[in-house]
Each structure stands twice: as C-alpha cells, then as structure tokens.
Amino acid sequence: KMSAFSSKNDDYSPAFGNKDYTKIYFVSNRKGSSNDRIDERNGLFFADIYSSSLNSNKEWNGSTTSKKPIRLESPINTDNHEGTLCLNQNGTTMFFTTCQSENKKELGCEISISQLKGKLWGSLNKLEVKVDSNTTIGHPTVSSDEKVVIFSADLPSGSGGKDLWMVTKVARTAGQWSEPANLGPAVN
C-alpha cells in the first residue's frame, strides 16, 4: 500500500509519468474531486486523475508544500468522471477514459488524449475510433511507439460483453486510426 497517496476511497490505474519513475498518475474518487459532488448513481465522489512525485528525500508528495497528491486541473479533470489512464514512455502524452453523465443517466465514455506542454496538460483530443456513436469505449493502453491502442468496448462483432480491441495509427493521416480489431478468443 502506498500510504502517501492511497485513500479510503477507490484509488486505481497507476501509471508512471517519466522514465526515472519519480512521478506517478492515478485515478481516485476521493473527496475534493473537480466538482466535489457525489455521483447519485454509485454514491461516490466523481473520479479524477491525480499525480504525486518522489522528492529528494525519497518521499511521495504532491508538491513542495504538500504531502497530498495533486488533482490535475482542466482540461484533464472536468465535472464528469475521468478514469483509467496510460502514458507514453516519456510521460508527455496521456490517454484516458472520460465518461459523461447527467441526472443519474450515463451518457457514455470515450478515450481522450492530451499532450504535456511544459508543466501543463494541453487541450483534449478524442481518440477517433470508427464505432457506432452509442458505443462506449475506455480503459486504454498504448504501445511504446504510440502506434497501437488497446481498449475495452462492447462492439457487435465481439465475443459478448466488453472485449479488448485494438486500433493502429494510420501512417499518413494525423489523428486517424484503423478499424477496431478484436483481440480474438485467446484473450476475449
């Protein structure tokens, strides 16, 4: 247990944010979320992405003045749920699940991408995956060369329920990805 940033709430999806393993990002539904409200569907605070860094004394903390992890600001965290995340090897590109909800109704999830610009995360881009507009996708992981993204989705041609799918980056077109391919019966 990492007591420096673990809470009594759900803390999950840790990902190192640099090559020397001194920065970590994770998701939590602890008090102090970006909208500081309880989600009426599950009775928990909305999930947000947090970070913690290892200082020169080898202690995990949020900043030079706080021992608590830092909740990332907008555009990463919003009034909705932000979830499972992964980063590229340099920690400069974050892929993460964003889920919309309104009045106890879930409006679906998608995968957002943000680039680190200096010390701030840039505007969000949606992972453009060719799926039905009502399909929810999430829980991304990205290959080391950032050319393959694997994610979870319940697509019609799957094995049933949420399967793992993969898309590959289309070489000549920025932001365009292949048709989703099911990872097959050995996985799903």
CSV table of C-alpha atoms in Angstrom, one decimal, residues 4-182:
chain,number,residue,atom,x,y,z
A,4,ALA,CA,1.5,8.6,0.7
A,5,PHE,CA,-1.3,8.8,-1.9
A,6,SER,CA,-3.7,6.0,-1.0
A,7,SER,CA,-7.1,6.9,0.4
A,8,LYS,CA,-10.1,5.2,1.9
A,9,ASN,CA,-11.8,5.6,-1.4
A,10,ASP,CA,-11.1,3.9,-4.7
A,11,ASP,CA,-7.5,4.6,-6.0
A,12,TYR,CA,-6.6,2.8,-9.2
A,13,SER,CA,-4.9,2.8,-12.6
A,14,PRO,CA,-1.4,3.9,-11.6
A,15,ALA,CA,1.0,4.9,-14.4
A,16,PHE,CA,4.5,6.3,-14.1
A,17,GLY,CA,4.9,9.7,-15.6
A,18,ASN,CA,8.6,9.6,-16.5
A,19,LYS,CA,11.4,7.3,-17.3
A,20,ASP,CA,13.1,7.6,-13.9
A,21,TYR,CA,9.8,6.5,-12.1
A,22,THR,CA,9.7,9.6,-9.9
A,23,LYS,CA,6.2,10.8,-11.0
A,24,ILE,CA,3.0,8.8,-10.9
A,25,TYR,CA,-0.5,9.4,-12.0
A,26,PHE,CA,-3.6,7.6,-10.8
A,27,VAL,CA,-7.3,7.8,-10.6
A,28,SER,CA,-9.3,8.4,-7.4
A,29,ASN,CA,-12.9,9.1,-6.3
A,30,ARG,CA,-11.8,10.8,-3.1
A,31,LYS,CA,-13.3,13.9,-1.6
A,32,GLY,CA,-12.1,17.0,-3.3
A,33,SER,CA,-12.9,15.9,-6.9
A,34,SER,CA,-13.2,18.6,-9.5
A,35,ASN,CA,-16.9,19.1,-8.9
A,36,ASP,CA,-16.8,17.9,-5.2
A,37,ARG,CA,-20.2,16.2,-5.7
A,38,ILE,CA,-21.4,12.7,-5.1
A,39,ASP,CA,-22.4,10.7,-8.2
A,40,GLU,CA,-26.0,9.8,-7.5
A,41,ARG,CA,-25.6,6.5,-9.5
A,42,ASN,CA,-23.0,5.0,-7.2
A,43,GLY,CA,-22.9,7.2,-4.0
A,44,LEU,CA,-19.2,8.0,-4.5
A,45,PHE,CA,-17.4,11.2,-5.5
A,46,PHE,CA,-16.6,11.7,-9.2
A,47,ALA,CA,-13.4,10.1,-10.3
A,48,ASP,CA,-10.5,12.4,-11.2
A,49,ILE,CA,-6.8,12.0,-12.1
A,50,TYR,CA,-4.2,12.9,-9.5
A,51,SER,CA,-0.4,13.0,-9.5
A,52,SER,CA,2.4,12.5,-7.0
A,53,SER,CA,6.1,13.0,-7.2
A,54,LEU,CA,9.1,11.4,-5.4
A,55,ASN,CA,11.1,14.2,-3.7
A,56,SER,CA,14.8,14.3,-2.9
A,57,ASN,CA,14.1,12.6,0.5
A,58,LYS,CA,12.5,9.7,-1.5
A,59,GLU,CA,9.1,10.6,-0.2
A,60,TRP,CA,6.0,10.7,-2.4
A,61,ASN,CA,4.1,14.0,-2.3
A,62,GLY,CA,2.0,16.3,-4.4
A,63,SER,CA,4.1,19.5,-4.4
A,64,THR,CA,6.9,21.2,-2.5
A,65,THR,CA,4.4,22.4,0.1
A,66,SER,CA,2.0,19.5,0.3
A,67,LYS,CA,2.3,15.8,1.1
A,68,LYS,CA,-1.1,15.2,-0.6
A,69,PRO,CA,-1.3,14.2,-4.2
A,70,ILE,CA,-2.4,16.9,-6.7
A,71,ARG,CA,-5.6,16.7,-8.6
A,72,LEU,CA,-4.9,17.7,-12.2
A,73,GLU,CA,-6.7,20.8,-13.4
A,74,SER,CA,-8.8,21.3,-16.5
A,75,PRO,CA,-8.7,20.2,-19.3
A,76,ILE,CA,-7.8,16.8,-17.8
A,77,ASN,CA,-10.3,16.8,-15.0
A,78,THR,CA,-13.9,18.1,-15.6
A,79,ASP,CA,-17.2,17.9,-13.8
A,80,ASN,CA,-17.6,14.3,-15.2
A,81,HIS,CA,-15.7,11.1,-14.5
A,82,GLU,CA,-12.1,10.7,-15.7
A,83,GLY,CA,-10.8,7.2,-15.4
A,84,THR,CA,-8.3,4.6,-16.4
A,85,LEU,CA,-5.2,6.2,-17.9
A,86,CYS,CA,-1.9,5.3,-19.5
A,87,LEU,CA,1.0,7.5,-20.7
A,88,ASN,CA,3.6,7.2,-23.4
A,89,GLN,CA,7.2,6.2,-22.4
A,90,ASN,CA,8.3,9.9,-21.9
A,91,GLY,CA,5.2,10.8,-19.9
A,92,THR,CA,4.3,13.5,-22.4
A,93,THR,CA,1.1,12.0,-23.9
A,94,MET,CA,-1.8,10.8,-21.7
A,95,PHE,CA,-4.6,8.5,-23.0
A,96,PHE,CA,-7.5,8.3,-20.5
A,97,THR,CA,-11.2,7.4,-20.2
A,98,THR,CA,-13.7,10.3,-20.0
A,99,CYS,CA,-17.3,9.5,-19.0
A,100,GLN,CA,-20.2,11.9,-19.3
A,101,SER,CA,-23.2,11.7,-17.0
A,102,GLU,CA,-26.3,13.8,-16.4
A,103,ASN,CA,-29.1,13.5,-13.9
A,104,LYS,CA,-28.4,9.9,-12.9
A,105,LYS,CA,-28.0,8.9,-16.6
A,106,GLU,CA,-24.7,7.7,-18.1
A,107,LEU,CA,-24.1,9.3,-21.5
A,108,GLY,CA,-21.2,7.1,-22.4
A,109,CYS,CA,-17.4,7.0,-22.3
A,110,GLU,CA,-14.6,7.8,-24.8
A,111,ILE,CA,-10.9,8.0,-24.8
A,112,SER,CA,-9.2,11.4,-24.6
A,113,ILE,CA,-5.7,12.3,-25.4
A,114,SER,CA,-3.7,15.2,-24.0
A,115,GLN,CA,-0.1,16.4,-24.6
A,116,LEU,CA,2.1,17.8,-21.8
A,117,LYS,CA,3.1,21.4,-22.7
A,118,GLY,CA,5.9,22.4,-20.3
A,119,LYS,CA,4.2,21.7,-16.9
A,120,LEU,CA,0.6,21.9,-18.1
A,121,TRP,CA,-1.6,19.4,-20.0
A,122,GLY,CA,-2.9,20.7,-23.3
A,123,SER,CA,-6.4,20.6,-24.8
A,124,LEU,CA,-8.1,17.2,-25.2
A,125,ASN,CA,-8.4,15.3,-28.4
A,126,LYS,CA,-10.7,12.4,-28.8
A,127,LEU,CA,-9.3,9.0,-29.9
A,128,GLU,CA,-11.1,8.8,-33.2
A,129,VAL,CA,-12.2,5.2,-33.4
A,130,LYS,CA,-14.7,4.1,-36.0
A,131,VAL,CA,-17.5,2.8,-33.8
A,132,ASP,CA,-21.3,3.4,-33.5
A,133,SER,CA,-22.0,6.7,-31.9
A,134,ASN,CA,-23.7,5.0,-29.0
A,135,THR,CA,-20.7,2.7,-28.2
A,136,THR,CA,-18.8,3.3,-25.0
A,137,ILE,CA,-15.0,2.7,-25.2
A,138,GLY,CA,-12.4,3.1,-22.4
A,139,HIS,CA,-9.6,1.6,-20.4
A,140,PRO,CA,-6.8,2.4,-22.9
A,141,THR,CA,-3.2,1.2,-23.1
A,142,VAL,CA,-0.8,2.4,-25.7
A,143,SER,CA,2.2,0.7,-27.3
A,144,SER,CA,5.7,2.0,-26.7
A,145,ASP,CA,5.8,3.5,-30.3
A,146,GLU,CA,2.3,5.0,-29.8
A,147,LYS,CA,1.1,3.3,-33.0
A,148,VAL,CA,-1.3,0.9,-31.3
A,149,VAL,CA,-4.0,1.5,-28.7
A,150,ILE,CA,-5.8,-1.4,-27.0
A,151,PHE,CA,-9.2,-0.6,-25.3
A,152,SER,CA,-12.3,-2.1,-23.9
A,153,ALA,CA,-15.7,-1.9,-25.7
A,154,ASP,CA,-18.9,-3.9,-26.3
A,155,LEU,CA,-19.0,-3.9,-30.1
A,156,PRO,CA,-21.4,-6.0,-32.2
A,157,SER,CA,-18.8,-8.3,-33.7
A,158,GLY,CA,-17.3,-9.2,-30.3
A,159,SER,CA,-17.4,-12.3,-28.2
A,160,GLY,CA,-20.1,-10.9,-26.0
A,161,GLY,CA,-19.9,-8.1,-23.4
A,162,LYS,CA,-16.9,-6.0,-23.2
A,163,ASP,CA,-14.0,-7.3,-25.2
A,164,LEU,CA,-10.5,-6.0,-25.8
A,165,TRP,CA,-10.0,-4.3,-29.2
A,166,MET,CA,-7.0,-2.6,-30.9
A,167,VAL,CA,-6.6,0.1,-33.4
A,168,THR,CA,-3.4,1.1,-35.2
A,169,LYS,CA,-2.4,4.6,-36.2
A,170,VAL,CA,-2.9,5.4,-39.9
A,171,ALA,CA,0.6,6.4,-41.1
A,172,ARG,CA,-0.2,9.3,-43.3
A,173,THR,CA,-3.1,10.9,-41.5
A,174,ALA,CA,-2.7,12.7,-38.2
A,175,GLY,CA,-5.3,11.6,-35.6
A,176,GLN,CA,-6.7,8.8,-37.7
A,177,TRP,CA,-6.9,5.2,-36.5
A,178,SER,CA,-7.7,1.9,-38.2
A,179,GLU,CA,-11.0,0.0,-37.8
A,180,PRO,CA,-11.1,-1.7,-34.4
A,181,ALA,CA,-9.8,-5.3,-34.5
A,182,ASN,CA,-10.9,-7.8,-31.8
